[in-house]
Amino acid sequence: MTIKKSAAITALSLLVLMSAVSGTAGAVPAGSNNKSKATAPVEQNTPVSSTIEALIAKENTVPLQAGELKVLYVNDKKSNPHETLSISYMPYRFSSINEAAQKFFSLSGKSLLIPTSLPEDYKLQDVVLNPVIPMFFSSEYKTLRDQLKAKAQAAGKKVISQSLKWSNTETSITYLRNGERVNLRSAPAYTLPEGVTLAQLPGDQDENLNINGVEAVYTVFGPHHGDLKVQLVWSSADGSVDYTLTSTKNTAQTKAELEALVTRLTVQQETSSHFRLGGRFFINLSFLLHCA
């Protein structure tokens, strides 16, 4: 299983750390516990001058619409000592599975993986489609940063921003039942570069599983994840997509029930539930009956 990032920088149980261990970066199998036990560093807030704050506010005057992305760079060593980018976006949000599936297909050309059965009384809250944001250690991120930095310096600007093109899509499907929340997230997989590892937060407990022939990691969360209780992480058969199933602390599902849900999802991945006809997109009716 290759390591993924979660949308909107909400890594559920993992923090990215720079590791002193050398070696060749590679895909990490789902059944592997490839997490550093090191303590995650505390990020210090850097003071930003009122002048820079005003310039940032000016760049963000026009609110983003669904599907729009923007990257902002502060060309000031005191306010931005690590030369980081600020990337913001407005996701697509749907209350209809049908509409979400059609939009996802138009963006990616792929089907939206939806649970065909859930415990009784669960209702769909929403489906959110997020763009894939380049991680700070990626070559894409560094290239984008260098381009904006050069533009800012050439124009003599302290703050500069530009639009970004939507590239790849992450999905988040949330179901509710009397305050309980179950979420299924998917994201394109990627490989961590050399020198980057993962830190396990205090209290988190991982267990390697094999579900329907698929390697997975089952994590019971410690006290640092808000109302989250557990998660199951696995990958598609070709390793191109990572999936995360998460439930909250007041969710009644047992580990066995969550494993059963993952089993059904992996079967769905093997036998796709969508087809195209005459250029139009259709969803298997059983999807809508189970998810209405």
PDB file of C-alpha atoms in Angstrom:
ATOM      1  CA  MET A   1       0.000   0.000   0.000  1.00  0.00           C
ATOM      2  CA  THR A   2       1.422   3.367  -0.944  1.00  0.00           C
ATOM      3  CA  ILE A   3       1.061   6.160   1.571  1.00  0.00           C
ATOM      4  CA  LYS A   4      -1.627   8.719   0.986  1.00  0.00           C
ATOM      5  CA  LYS A   5      -2.486  12.138   2.228  1.00  0.00           C
ATOM      6  CA  SER A   6      -5.956  13.098   3.402  1.00  0.00           C
ATOM      7  CA  ALA A   7      -7.918  15.977   1.960  1.00  0.00           C
ATOM      8  CA  ALA A   8      -7.553  19.437   3.481  1.00  0.00           C
ATOM      9  CA  ILE A   9      -4.518  18.247   5.415  1.00  0.00           C
ATOM     10  CA  THR A  10      -6.555  16.152   7.845  1.00  0.00           C
ATOM     11  CA  ALA A  11      -4.178  13.253   8.371  1.00  0.00           C
ATOM     12  CA  LEU A  12      -6.241  11.109  10.707  1.00  0.00           C
ATOM     13  CA  SER A  13      -3.523   9.228  12.519  1.00  0.00           C
ATOM     14  CA  LEU A  14      -0.257  10.184  10.903  1.00  0.00           C
ATOM     15  CA  LEU A  15       2.153  13.087  10.950  1.00  0.00           C
ATOM     16  CA  VAL A  16       4.859  13.420   8.333  1.00  0.00           C
ATOM     17  CA  LEU A  17       8.339  13.666   9.823  1.00  0.00           C
ATOM     18  CA  MET A  18      11.778  13.997   8.319  1.00  0.00           C
ATOM     19  CA  SER A  19      13.734  10.888   9.229  1.00  0.00           C
ATOM     20  CA  ALA A  20      17.452  10.526   9.752  1.00  0.00           C
ATOM     21  CA  VAL A  21      17.280   7.010   8.341  1.00  0.00           C
ATOM     22  CA  SER A  22      18.642   6.773   4.811  1.00  0.00           C
ATOM     23  CA  GLY A  23      17.424   4.375   2.172  1.00  0.00           C
ATOM     24  CA  THR A  24      15.391   4.141  -0.980  1.00  0.00           C
ATOM     25  CA  ALA A  25      11.859   5.477  -0.734  1.00  0.00           C
ATOM     26  CA  GLY A  26       9.264   2.984  -1.829  1.00  0.00           C
ATOM     27  CA  ALA A  27       5.667   1.962  -1.568  1.00  0.00           C
ATOM     28  CA  VAL A  28       4.678   0.851   1.920  1.00  0.00           C
ATOM     29  CA  PRO A  29       2.528  -2.303   2.076  1.00  0.00           C
ATOM     30  CA  ALA A  30      -0.805  -1.932   3.835  1.00  0.00           C
ATOM     31  CA  GLY A  31       0.162  -4.659   6.261  1.00  0.00           C
ATOM     32  CA  SER A  32       3.343  -2.908   7.318  1.00  0.00           C
ATOM     33  CA  ASN A  33       3.727  -0.826  10.450  1.00  0.00           C
ATOM     34  CA  ASN A  34       5.997   1.766   8.882  1.00  0.00           C
ATOM     35  CA  LYS A  35       5.526   4.433  11.521  1.00  0.00           C
ATOM     36  CA  SER A  36       8.230   6.123  13.506  1.00  0.00           C
ATOM     37  CA  LYS A  37       7.821   6.122  17.277  1.00  0.00           C
ATOM     38  CA  ALA A  38       9.516   9.508  17.434  1.00  0.00           C
ATOM     39  CA  THR A  39       7.698  12.417  19.060  1.00  0.00           C
ATOM     40  CA  ALA A  40       6.169  14.779  16.544  1.00  0.00           C
ATOM     41  CA  PRO A  41       7.696  18.264  16.665  1.00  0.00           C
ATOM     42  CA  VAL A  42       5.530  21.144  17.875  1.00  0.00           C
ATOM     43  CA  GLU A  43       5.023  23.682  15.136  1.00  0.00           C
ATOM     44  CA  GLN A  44       5.591  27.258  16.269  1.00  0.00           C
ATOM     45  CA  ASN A  45       3.435  30.028  14.835  1.00  0.00           C
ATOM     46  CA  THR A  46       5.441  32.703  13.026  1.00  0.00           C
ATOM     47  CA  PRO A  47       4.341  36.296  13.708  1.00  0.00           C
ATOM     48  CA  VAL A  48       2.980  38.026  10.616  1.00  0.00           C
ATOM     49  CA  SER A  49       3.136  41.791  10.315  1.00  0.00           C
ATOM     50  CA  SER A  50      -0.068  43.774   9.967  1.00  0.00           C
ATOM     51  CA  THR A  51       1.099  44.933   6.534  1.00  0.00           C
ATOM     52  CA  ILE A  52       1.495  41.365   5.301  1.00  0.00           C
ATOM     53  CA  GLU A  53      -1.848  40.398   6.854  1.00  0.00           C
ATOM     54  CA  ALA A  54      -3.543  43.231   4.973  1.00  0.00           C
ATOM     55  CA  LEU A  55      -1.963  42.139   1.694  1.00  0.00           C
ATOM     56  CA  ILE A  56      -3.073  38.546   2.272  1.00  0.00           C
ATOM     57  CA  ALA A  57      -6.611  39.705   3.061  1.00  0.00           C
ATOM     58  CA  LYS A  58      -6.629  41.719  -0.165  1.00  0.00           C
ATOM     59  CA  GLU A  59      -5.596  38.656  -2.195  1.00  0.00           C
ATOM     60  CA  ASN A  60      -8.447  36.694  -0.588  1.00  0.00           C
ATOM     61  CA  THR A  61     -11.132  39.333  -1.097  1.00  0.00           C
ATOM     62  CA  VAL A  62     -13.002  37.359  -3.755  1.00  0.00           C
ATOM     63  CA  PRO A  63     -14.388  34.116  -2.266  1.00  0.00           C
ATOM     64  CA  LEU A  64     -13.634  30.883  -4.092  1.00  0.00           C
ATOM     65  CA  GLN A  65     -16.394  29.026  -5.908  1.00  0.00           C
ATOM     66  CA  ALA A  66     -16.811  25.239  -5.975  1.00  0.00           C
ATOM     67  CA  GLY A  67     -13.962  23.690  -7.940  1.00  0.00           C
ATOM     68  CA  GLU A  68     -11.654  26.705  -7.663  1.00  0.00           C
ATOM     69  CA  LEU A  69      -8.137  26.534  -6.184  1.00  0.00           C
ATOM     70  CA  LYS A  70      -5.662  29.270  -5.335  1.00  0.00           C
ATOM     71  CA  VAL A  71      -2.064  29.268  -4.147  1.00  0.00           C
ATOM     72  CA  LEU A  72      -0.556  32.183  -2.203  1.00  0.00           C
ATOM     73  CA  TYR A  73       3.108  32.928  -1.484  1.00  0.00           C
ATOM     74  CA  VAL A  74       4.456  35.455   1.024  1.00  0.00           C
ATOM     75  CA  ASN A  75       7.753  36.876  -0.157  1.00  0.00           C
ATOM     76  CA  ASP A  76       8.975  37.916   3.281  1.00  0.00           C
ATOM     77  CA  LYS A  77      11.590  36.036   5.326  1.00  0.00           C
ATOM     78  CA  LYS A  78      10.228  37.181   8.697  1.00  0.00           C
ATOM     79  CA  SER A  79       6.625  36.237   7.956  1.00  0.00           C
ATOM     80  CA  ASN A  80       7.454  33.160   5.875  1.00  0.00           C
ATOM     81  CA  PRO A  81      10.886  31.899   7.004  1.00  0.00           C
ATOM     82  CA  HIS A  82      10.373  28.384   5.560  1.00  0.00           C
ATOM     83  CA  GLU A  83       9.054  29.701   2.225  1.00  0.00           C
ATOM     84  CA  THR A  84       5.856  27.696   2.421  1.00  0.00           C
ATOM     85  CA  LEU A  85       2.825  28.026   0.190  1.00  0.00           C
ATOM     86  CA  SER A  86      -0.756  28.590   1.280  1.00  0.00           C
ATOM     87  CA  ILE A  87      -3.102  26.557  -0.923  1.00  0.00           C
ATOM     88  CA  SER A  88      -6.848  27.072  -0.568  1.00  0.00           C
ATOM     89  CA  TYR A  89      -9.764  25.576  -2.449  1.00  0.00           C
ATOM     90  CA  MET A  90     -13.522  25.164  -2.464  1.00  0.00           C
ATOM     91  CA  PRO A  91     -14.638  21.527  -2.774  1.00  0.00           C
ATOM     92  CA  TYR A  92     -17.668  20.156  -4.555  1.00  0.00           C
ATOM     93  CA  ARG A  93     -20.280  19.118  -1.994  1.00  0.00           C
ATOM     94  CA  PHE A  94     -23.342  16.991  -2.741  1.00  0.00           C
ATOM     95  CA  SER A  95     -26.320  15.632  -0.815  1.00  0.00           C
ATOM     96  CA  SER A  96     -27.118  13.291  -3.706  1.00  0.00           C
ATOM     97  CA  ILE A  97     -25.074  10.168  -4.463  1.00  0.00           C
ATOM     98  CA  ASN A  98     -26.178  10.294  -8.099  1.00  0.00           C
ATOM     99  CA  GLU A  99     -25.004  13.882  -8.621  1.00  0.00           C
ATOM    100  CA  ALA A 100     -21.725  13.236  -6.793  1.00  0.00           C
ATOM    101  CA  ALA A 101     -21.011  10.115  -8.841  1.00  0.00           C
ATOM    102  CA  GLN A 102     -21.632  11.933 -12.108  1.00  0.00           C
ATOM    103  CA  LYS A 103     -19.375  14.835 -11.102  1.00  0.00           C
ATOM    104  CA  PHE A 104     -16.650  12.461  -9.929  1.00  0.00           C
ATOM    105  CA  PHE A 105     -16.838  10.619 -13.242  1.00  0.00           C
ATOM    106  CA  SER A 106     -16.574  13.884 -15.176  1.00  0.00           C
ATOM    107  CA  LEU A 107     -13.478  14.857 -13.168  1.00  0.00           C
ATOM    108  CA  SER A 108     -11.690  11.515 -13.120  1.00  0.00           C
ATOM    109  CA  GLY A 109     -13.359   9.160 -15.570  1.00  0.00           C
ATOM    110  CA  LYS A 110     -13.781   6.681 -12.700  1.00  0.00           C
ATOM    111  CA  SER A 111     -16.651   5.290 -10.662  1.00  0.00           C
ATOM    112  CA  LEU A 112     -17.382   6.474  -7.143  1.00  0.00           C
ATOM    113  CA  LEU A 113     -16.950   3.649  -4.629  1.00  0.00           C
ATOM    114  CA  ILE A 114     -20.060   3.677  -2.439  1.00  0.00           C
ATOM    115  CA  PRO A 115     -21.036   1.190   0.298  1.00  0.00           C
ATOM    116  CA  THR A 116     -23.910  -0.881  -1.072  1.00  0.00           C
ATOM    117  CA  SER A 117     -24.998  -1.780   2.457  1.00  0.00           C
ATOM    118  CA  LEU A 118     -24.622  -0.153   5.848  1.00  0.00           C
ATOM    119  CA  PRO A 119     -26.058  -0.914   9.295  1.00  0.00           C
ATOM    120  CA  GLU A 120     -29.733  -0.005   9.607  1.00  0.00           C
ATOM    121  CA  ASP A 121     -30.793   3.654   9.915  1.00  0.00           C
ATOM    122  CA  TYR A 122     -27.568   5.207   8.591  1.00  0.00           C
ATOM    123  CA  LYS A 123     -28.344   8.129   6.291  1.00  0.00           C
ATOM    124  CA  LEU A 124     -26.110   9.925   3.847  1.00  0.00           C
ATOM    125  CA  GLN A 125     -24.901  13.280   5.169  1.00  0.00           C
ATOM    126  CA  ASP A 126     -22.873  14.391   2.148  1.00  0.00           C
ATOM    127  CA  VAL A 127     -20.314  13.521  -0.490  1.00  0.00           C
ATOM    128  CA  VAL A 128     -17.378  15.901  -0.789  1.00  0.00           C
ATOM    129  CA  LEU A 129     -14.969  15.963  -3.733  1.00  0.00           C
ATOM    130  CA  ASN A 130     -11.636  17.606  -2.976  1.00  0.00           C
ATOM    131  CA  PRO A 131      -8.693  18.318  -5.265  1.00  0.00           C
ATOM    132  CA  VAL A 132      -5.376  16.610  -4.572  1.00  0.00           C
ATOM    133  CA  ILE A 133      -3.034  19.197  -3.056  1.00  0.00           C
ATOM    134  CA  PRO A 134       0.728  18.760  -3.608  1.00  0.00           C
ATOM    135  CA  MET A 135       2.543  17.852  -0.398  1.00  0.00           C
ATOM    136  CA  PHE A 136       5.332  20.123   0.819  1.00  0.00           C
ATOM    137  CA  PHE A 137       8.021  17.505   0.133  1.00  0.00           C
ATOM    138  CA  SER A 138       6.942  16.822  -3.469  1.00  0.00           C
ATOM    139  CA  SER A 139       8.760  18.086  -6.557  1.00  0.00           C
ATOM    140  CA  GLU A 140       5.477  19.583  -7.779  1.00  0.00           C
ATOM    141  CA  TYR A 141       5.219  21.690  -4.610  1.00  0.00           C
ATOM    142  CA  LYS A 142       8.828  22.874  -4.838  1.00  0.00           C
ATOM    143  CA  THR A 143       8.472  23.800  -8.505  1.00  0.00           C
ATOM    144  CA  LEU A 144       5.299  25.772  -7.801  1.00  0.00           C
ATOM    145  CA  ARG A 145       6.947  27.542  -4.860  1.00  0.00           C
ATOM    146  CA  ASP A 146       9.978  28.506  -6.947  1.00  0.00           C
ATOM    147  CA  GLN A 147       7.757  29.860  -9.729  1.00  0.00           C
ATOM    148  CA  LEU A 148       5.733  32.041  -7.360  1.00  0.00           C
ATOM    149  CA  LYS A 149       8.843  33.209  -5.547  1.00  0.00           C
ATOM    150  CA  ALA A 150      10.431  34.278  -8.846  1.00  0.00           C
ATOM    151  CA  LYS A 151       7.253  36.102  -9.895  1.00  0.00           C
ATOM    152  CA  ALA A 152       7.007  37.900  -6.557  1.00  0.00           C
ATOM    153  CA  GLN A 153      10.635  38.997  -6.669  1.00  0.00           C
ATOM    154  CA  ALA A 154      10.402  40.112 -10.303  1.00  0.00           C
ATOM    155  CA  ALA A 155       7.302  42.200  -9.532  1.00  0.00           C
ATOM    156  CA  GLY A 156       8.646  43.472  -6.209  1.00  0.00           C
ATOM    157  CA  LYS A 157       5.610  42.097  -4.355  1.00  0.00           C
ATOM    158  CA  LYS A 158       5.434  40.862  -0.764  1.00  0.00           C
ATOM    159  CA  VAL A 159       2.348  38.721  -1.414  1.00  0.00           C
ATOM    160  CA  ILE A 160       1.385  37.013  -4.657  1.00  0.00           C
ATOM    161  CA  SER A 161      -1.300  34.502  -5.595  1.00  0.00           C
ATOM    162  CA  GLN A 162      -2.568  32.652  -8.633  1.00  0.00           C
ATOM    163  CA  SER A 163      -5.226  30.126  -9.593  1.00  0.00           C
ATOM    164  CA  LEU A 164      -4.441  26.414  -9.747  1.00  0.00           C
ATOM    165  CA  LYS A 165      -5.881  23.793 -12.051  1.00  0.00           C
ATOM    166  CA  TRP A 166      -7.910  20.998 -10.458  1.00  0.00           C
ATOM    167  CA  SER A 167      -5.709  17.894 -10.602  1.00  0.00           C
ATOM    168  CA  ASN A 168      -6.908  14.484  -9.405  1.00  0.00           C
ATOM    169  CA  THR A 169      -9.742  14.062  -6.923  1.00  0.00           C
ATOM    170  CA  GLU A 170     -10.154  12.828  -3.380  1.00  0.00           C
ATOM    171  CA  THR A 171     -13.573  11.722  -2.155  1.00  0.00           C
ATOM    172  CA  SER A 172     -15.202  11.781   1.267  1.00  0.00           C
ATOM    173  CA  ILE A 173     -18.576  10.090   1.882  1.00  0.00           C
ATOM    174  CA  THR A 174     -20.148  10.569   5.310  1.00  0.00           C
ATOM    175  CA  TYR A 175     -23.098   8.714   6.849  1.00  0.00           C
ATOM    176  CA  LEU A 176     -24.881   9.676  10.087  1.00  0.00           C
ATOM    177  CA  ARG A 177     -27.051   7.821  12.613  1.00  0.00           C
ATOM    178  CA  ASN A 178     -28.158   9.532  15.834  1.00  0.00           C
ATOM    179  CA  GLY A 179     -24.934  11.493  16.098  1.00  0.00           C
ATOM    180  CA  GLU A 180     -22.718   8.592  14.987  1.00  0.00           C
ATOM    181  CA  ARG A 181     -20.555   9.208  11.944  1.00  0.00           C
ATOM    182  CA  VAL A 182     -18.956   6.804   9.489  1.00  0.00           C
ATOM    183  CA  ASN A 183     -16.737   8.189   6.756  1.00  0.00           C
ATOM    184  CA  LEU A 184     -15.253   6.542   3.658  1.00  0.00           C
ATOM    185  CA  ARG A 185     -12.398   8.465   2.078  1.00  0.00           C
ATOM    186  CA  SER A 186     -10.446   7.665  -1.079  1.00  0.00           C
ATOM    187  CA  ALA A 187      -7.351   9.349  -2.461  1.00  0.00           C
ATOM    188  CA  PRO A 188      -4.767   8.679  -5.157  1.00  0.00           C
ATOM    189  CA  ALA A 189      -1.827   6.848  -3.589  1.00  0.00           C
ATOM    190  CA  TYR A 190       1.668   8.253  -3.596  1.00  0.00           C
ATOM    191  CA  THR A 191       5.078   7.161  -2.407  1.00  0.00           C
ATOM    192  CA  LEU A 192       6.914   8.951   0.359  1.00  0.00           C
ATOM    193  CA  PRO A 193      10.298  10.284  -0.747  1.00  0.00           C
ATOM    194  CA  GLU A 194      13.582   9.210   0.733  1.00  0.00           C
ATOM    195  CA  GLY A 195      14.093  10.562   4.257  1.00  0.00           C
ATOM    196  CA  VAL A 196      10.393  10.974   5.056  1.00  0.00           C
ATOM    197  CA  THR A 197       8.636   8.679   7.499  1.00  0.00           C
ATOM    198  CA  LEU A 198       5.442   8.685   9.547  1.00  0.00           C
ATOM    199  CA  ALA A 199       5.020   9.421  13.232  1.00  0.00           C
ATOM    200  CA  GLN A 200       2.504   7.533  15.304  1.00  0.00           C
ATOM    201  CA  LEU A 201       0.662   9.755  17.754  1.00  0.00           C
ATOM    202  CA  PRO A 202       0.717   8.757  21.442  1.00  0.00           C
ATOM    203  CA  GLY A 203      -1.981   6.233  22.317  1.00  0.00           C
ATOM    204  CA  ASP A 204      -2.634   5.032  18.763  1.00  0.00           C
ATOM    205  CA  GLN A 205      -2.655   1.252  18.379  1.00  0.00           C
ATOM    206  CA  ASP A 206      -2.189  -0.411  14.980  1.00  0.00           C
ATOM    207  CA  GLU A 207      -3.011  -3.939  13.917  1.00  0.00           C
ATOM    208  CA  ASN A 208      -2.196  -5.499  10.549  1.00  0.00           C
ATOM    209  CA  LEU A 209      -5.122  -7.366   8.977  1.00  0.00           C
ATOM    210  CA  ASN A 210      -5.881  -9.375   5.874  1.00  0.00           C
ATOM    211  CA  ILE A 211      -9.423  -8.683   4.685  1.00  0.00           C
ATOM    212  CA  ASN A 212     -10.706 -10.611   1.688  1.00  0.00           C
ATOM    213  CA  GLY A 213      -7.099 -11.128   0.618  1.00  0.00           C
ATOM    214  CA  VAL A 214      -6.303  -7.414   0.960  1.00  0.00           C
ATOM    215  CA  GLU A 215      -3.702  -6.111   3.411  1.00  0.00           C
ATOM    216  CA  ALA A 216      -5.083  -3.440   5.734  1.00  0.00           C
ATOM    217  CA  VAL A 217      -4.153  -1.552   8.882  1.00  0.00           C
ATOM    218  CA  TYR A 218      -6.699  -1.223  11.696  1.00  0.00           C
ATOM    219  CA  THR A 219      -5.980   1.684  14.057  1.00  0.00           C
ATOM    220  CA  VAL A 220      -7.588   2.372  17.414  1.00  0.00           C
ATOM    221  CA  PHE A 221      -7.085   6.075  18.041  1.00  0.00           C
ATOM    222  CA  GLY A 222      -5.540   7.570  21.142  1.00  0.00           C
ATOM    223  CA  PRO A 223      -6.687  10.868  22.706  1.00  0.00           C
ATOM    224  CA  HIS A 224      -5.353  13.160  19.961  1.00  0.00           C
ATOM    225  CA  HIS A 225      -8.026  12.709  17.288  1.00  0.00           C
ATOM    226  CA  GLY A 226     -11.088  14.482  18.634  1.00  0.00           C
ATOM    227  CA  ASP A 227     -14.177  12.275  18.419  1.00  0.00           C
ATOM    228  CA  LEU A 228     -12.590   9.705  16.096  1.00  0.00           C
ATOM    229  CA  LYS A 229     -12.563   6.117  17.331  1.00  0.00           C
ATOM    230  CA  VAL A 230     -11.019   3.766  14.769  1.00  0.00           C
ATOM    231  CA  GLN A 231      -9.975   3.586  11.145  1.00  0.00           C
ATOM    232  CA  LEU A 232      -9.240   0.925   8.550  1.00  0.00           C
ATOM    233  CA  VAL A 233      -6.828   1.728   5.714  1.00  0.00           C
ATOM    234  CA  TRP A 234      -6.288  -0.376   2.583  1.00  0.00           C
ATOM    235  CA  SER A 235      -5.426   0.033  -1.101  1.00  0.00           C
ATOM    236  CA  SER A 236      -6.978  -0.866  -4.422  1.00  0.00           C
ATOM    237  CA  ALA A 237      -5.720  -4.016  -6.120  1.00  0.00           C
ATOM    238  CA  ASP A 238      -3.431  -2.049  -8.437  1.00  0.00           C
ATOM    239  CA  GLY A 239      -2.158   0.157  -5.598  1.00  0.00           C
ATOM    240  CA  SER A 240      -3.277   3.371  -7.283  1.00  0.00           C
ATOM    241  CA  VAL A 241      -5.906   4.390  -4.694  1.00  0.00           C
ATOM    242  CA  ASP A 242      -5.866   4.345  -0.887  1.00  0.00           C
ATOM    243  CA  TYR A 243      -9.095   4.006   1.110  1.00  0.00           C
ATOM    244  CA  THR A 244      -9.787   5.015   4.696  1.00  0.00           C
ATOM    245  CA  LEU A 245     -12.882   3.989   6.657  1.00  0.00           C
ATOM    246  CA  THR A 246     -13.283   5.969   9.885  1.00  0.00           C
ATOM    247  CA  SER A 247     -15.869   5.925  12.675  1.00  0.00           C
ATOM    248  CA  THR A 248     -16.481   8.122  15.712  1.00  0.00           C
ATOM    249  CA  LYS A 249     -16.224   7.161  19.388  1.00  0.00           C
ATOM    250  CA  ASN A 250     -19.984   6.797  19.810  1.00  0.00           C
ATOM    251  CA  THR A 251     -20.312   4.524  16.763  1.00  0.00           C
ATOM    252  CA  ALA A 252     -21.660   1.102  17.660  1.00  0.00           C
ATOM    253  CA  GLN A 253     -19.944  -0.961  14.948  1.00  0.00           C
ATOM    254  CA  THR A 254     -17.575  -3.650  16.124  1.00  0.00           C
ATOM    255  CA  LYS A 255     -14.242  -4.382  14.515  1.00  0.00           C
ATOM    256  CA  ALA A 256     -15.764  -7.440  12.828  1.00  0.00           C
ATOM    257  CA  GLU A 257     -18.602  -5.356  11.374  1.00  0.00           C
ATOM    258  CA  LEU A 258     -16.164  -2.789   9.974  1.00  0.00           C
ATOM    259  CA  GLU A 259     -14.075  -5.590   8.476  1.00  0.00           C
ATOM    260  CA  ALA A 260     -17.224  -6.977   6.860  1.00  0.00           C
ATOM    261  CA  LEU A 261     -17.945  -3.570   5.344  1.00  0.00           C
ATOM    262  CA  VAL A 262     -14.413  -3.413   3.919  1.00  0.00           C
ATOM    263  CA  THR A 263     -14.883  -6.934   2.522  1.00  0.00           C
ATOM    264  CA  ARG A 264     -17.986  -5.794   0.649  1.00  0.00           C
ATOM    265  CA  LEU A 265     -16.165  -2.701  -0.620  1.00  0.00           C
ATOM    266  CA  THR A 266     -13.250  -4.742  -1.947  1.00  0.00           C
ATOM    267  CA  VAL A 267     -15.701  -7.016  -3.739  1.00  0.00           C
ATOM    268  CA  GLN A 268     -17.313  -3.927  -5.283  1.00  0.00           C
ATOM    269  CA  GLN A 269     -13.888  -2.804  -6.480  1.00  0.00           C
ATOM    270  CA  GLU A 270     -13.476  -6.131  -8.262  1.00  0.00           C
ATOM    271  CA  THR A 271     -16.903  -5.988  -9.897  1.00  0.00           C
ATOM    272  CA  SER A 272     -17.517  -2.399 -10.877  1.00  0.00           C
ATOM    273  CA  SER A 273     -21.086  -1.157 -10.332  1.00  0.00           C
ATOM    274  CA  HIS A 274     -21.195   1.436 -13.060  1.00  0.00           C
ATOM    275  CA  PHE A 275     -21.253   1.421 -16.835  1.00  0.00           C
ATOM    276  CA  ARG A 276     -21.406   3.885 -19.684  1.00  0.00           C
ATOM    277  CA  LEU A 277     -23.999   3.844 -22.429  1.00  0.00           C
ATOM    278  CA  GLY A 278     -24.317   6.282 -25.309  1.00  0.00           C
ATOM    279  CA  GLY A 279     -21.906   8.737 -23.684  1.00  0.00           C
ATOM    280  CA  ARG A 280     -24.006   9.029 -20.527  1.00  0.00           C
ATOM    281  CA  PHE A 281     -23.114   7.839 -17.038  1.00  0.00           C
ATOM    282  CA  PHE A 282     -25.354   5.399 -15.165  1.00  0.00           C
ATOM    283  CA  ILE A 283     -25.214   4.019 -11.641  1.00  0.00           C
ATOM    284  CA  ASN A 284     -26.416   0.586 -10.653  1.00  0.00           C
ATOM    285  CA  LEU A 285     -29.874   1.071  -9.100  1.00  0.00           C
ATOM    286  CA  SER A 286     -28.871  -0.957  -6.051  1.00  0.00           C
ATOM    287  CA  PHE A 287     -26.446   1.863  -5.173  1.00  0.00           C
ATOM    288  CA  LEU A 288     -29.228   4.367  -4.938  1.00  0.00           C
ATOM    289  CA  LEU A 289     -31.597   2.068  -3.085  1.00  0.00           C
ATOM    290  CA  HIS A 290     -29.041   1.363  -0.384  1.00  0.00           C
ATOM    291  CA  CYS A 291     -27.770   4.934  -0.127  1.00  0.00           C
ATOM    292  CA  ALA A 292     -30.989   6.953  -0.393  1.00  0.00           C
TER     293      ALA A 292
END
